[in-house]
Coordinates of C-alpha atoms in Angstrom, one line a residue:
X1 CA 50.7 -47.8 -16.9
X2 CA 47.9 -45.0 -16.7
X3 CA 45.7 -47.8 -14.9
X4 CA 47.9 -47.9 -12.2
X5 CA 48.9 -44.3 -12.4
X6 CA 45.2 -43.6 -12.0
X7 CA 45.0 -46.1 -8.8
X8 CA 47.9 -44.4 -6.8
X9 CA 45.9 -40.7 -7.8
X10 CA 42.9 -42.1 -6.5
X11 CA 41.2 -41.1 -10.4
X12 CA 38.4 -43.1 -11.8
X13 CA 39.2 -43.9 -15.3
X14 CA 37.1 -45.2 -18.4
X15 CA 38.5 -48.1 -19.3
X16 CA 35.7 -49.1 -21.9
X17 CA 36.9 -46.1 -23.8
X18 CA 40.6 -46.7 -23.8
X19 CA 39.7 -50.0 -25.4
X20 CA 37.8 -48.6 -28.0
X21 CA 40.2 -46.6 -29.2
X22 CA 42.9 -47.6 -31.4
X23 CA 46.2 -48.6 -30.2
X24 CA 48.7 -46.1 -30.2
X25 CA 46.0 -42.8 -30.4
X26 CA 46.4 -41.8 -27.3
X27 CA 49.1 -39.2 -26.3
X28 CA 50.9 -38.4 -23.4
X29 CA 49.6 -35.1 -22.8
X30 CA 46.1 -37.1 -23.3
X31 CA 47.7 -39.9 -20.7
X32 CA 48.3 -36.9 -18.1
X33 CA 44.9 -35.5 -18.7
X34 CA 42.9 -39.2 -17.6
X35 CA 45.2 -38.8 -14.8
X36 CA 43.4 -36.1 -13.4
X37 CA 45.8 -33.2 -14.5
X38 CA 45.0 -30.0 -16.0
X39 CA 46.4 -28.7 -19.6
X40 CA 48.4 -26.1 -17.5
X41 CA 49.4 -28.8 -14.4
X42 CA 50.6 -30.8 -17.8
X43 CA 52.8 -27.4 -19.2
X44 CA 54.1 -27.3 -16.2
X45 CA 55.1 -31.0 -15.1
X46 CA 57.0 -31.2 -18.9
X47 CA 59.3 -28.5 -17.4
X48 CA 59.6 -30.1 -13.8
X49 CA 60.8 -33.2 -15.6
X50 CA 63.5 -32.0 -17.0
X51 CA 64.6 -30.5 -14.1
X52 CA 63.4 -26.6 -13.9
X53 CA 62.9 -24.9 -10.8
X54 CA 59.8 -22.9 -9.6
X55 CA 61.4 -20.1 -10.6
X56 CA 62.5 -21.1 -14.4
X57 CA 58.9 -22.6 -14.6
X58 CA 57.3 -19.4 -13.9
X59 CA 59.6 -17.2 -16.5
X60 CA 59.0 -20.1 -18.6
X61 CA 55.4 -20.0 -18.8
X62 CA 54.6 -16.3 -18.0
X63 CA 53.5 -17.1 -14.4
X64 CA 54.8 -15.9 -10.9
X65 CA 57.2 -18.1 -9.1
X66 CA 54.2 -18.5 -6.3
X67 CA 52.0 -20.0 -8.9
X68 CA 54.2 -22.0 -10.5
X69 CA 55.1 -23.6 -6.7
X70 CA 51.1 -23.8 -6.2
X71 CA 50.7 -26.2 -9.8
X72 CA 53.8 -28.2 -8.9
X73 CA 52.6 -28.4 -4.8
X74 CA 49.3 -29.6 -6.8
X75 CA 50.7 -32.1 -9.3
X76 CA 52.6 -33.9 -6.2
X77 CA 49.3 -34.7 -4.8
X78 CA 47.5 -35.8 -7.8
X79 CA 50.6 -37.9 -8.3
X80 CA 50.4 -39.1 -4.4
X81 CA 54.4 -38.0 -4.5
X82 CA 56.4 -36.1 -2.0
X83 CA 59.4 -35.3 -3.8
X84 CA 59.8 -33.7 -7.4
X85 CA 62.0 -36.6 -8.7
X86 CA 59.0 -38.8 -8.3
X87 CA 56.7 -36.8 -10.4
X88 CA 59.8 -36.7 -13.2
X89 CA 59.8 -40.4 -13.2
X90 CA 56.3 -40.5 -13.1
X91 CA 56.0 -37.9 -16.2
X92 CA 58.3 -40.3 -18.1
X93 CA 56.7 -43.6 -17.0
X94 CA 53.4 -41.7 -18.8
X95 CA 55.6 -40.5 -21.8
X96 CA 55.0 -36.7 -20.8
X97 CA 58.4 -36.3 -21.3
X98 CA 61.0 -38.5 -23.6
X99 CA 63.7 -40.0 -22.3
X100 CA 66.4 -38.0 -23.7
X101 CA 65.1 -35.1 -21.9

């Protein structure tokens, strides 16, 4: 999945490394990270998933509304999606997010 997440971002990944680590070691917030997105991009993509607006995001994580519209505007692209339901399905395809959330 992160392969072909990586593809569709346009991301170069090390794929020698992912098989020298052990199954099962690698998280998703790790997952996001080869994907190209920052630790914040990542905060703020968990709370897009589940279906928070700019607004909520930014009260959330201390941030204006503005900024919080800049990361998600951001994540789209490094997602190559146009809508925010696509980056919630991707966030759970990449376990960012469970599926209960």
């Amino acid at each position: 999945d992160a392969r072909r997440i990586a593809v569709r971002a346009r991301i170069s990944i090390d794929l020698a490394a992912m098989v020298r680590e052990p199954s099962g070691s690698t998280t998703p917030r790790q997952s996001a990270r080869a994907i190209g997105l920052p630790e914040r991009e990542v905060d703020v993509l968990e709370l897009l998933a589940v279906g928070m607006t700019d607004r909520d995001i930014g009260a959330r994580l201390f941030i204006t509304e503005k900024t919080a519209g800049h990361h998600v505007s951001h994540i789209l692209t490094k997602l190559t999606v146009t809508r925010r339901g696509e980056a919630a399905a991707v966030a759970h395809r990449i376990g960012v997010i469970g599926p209960g959330a």
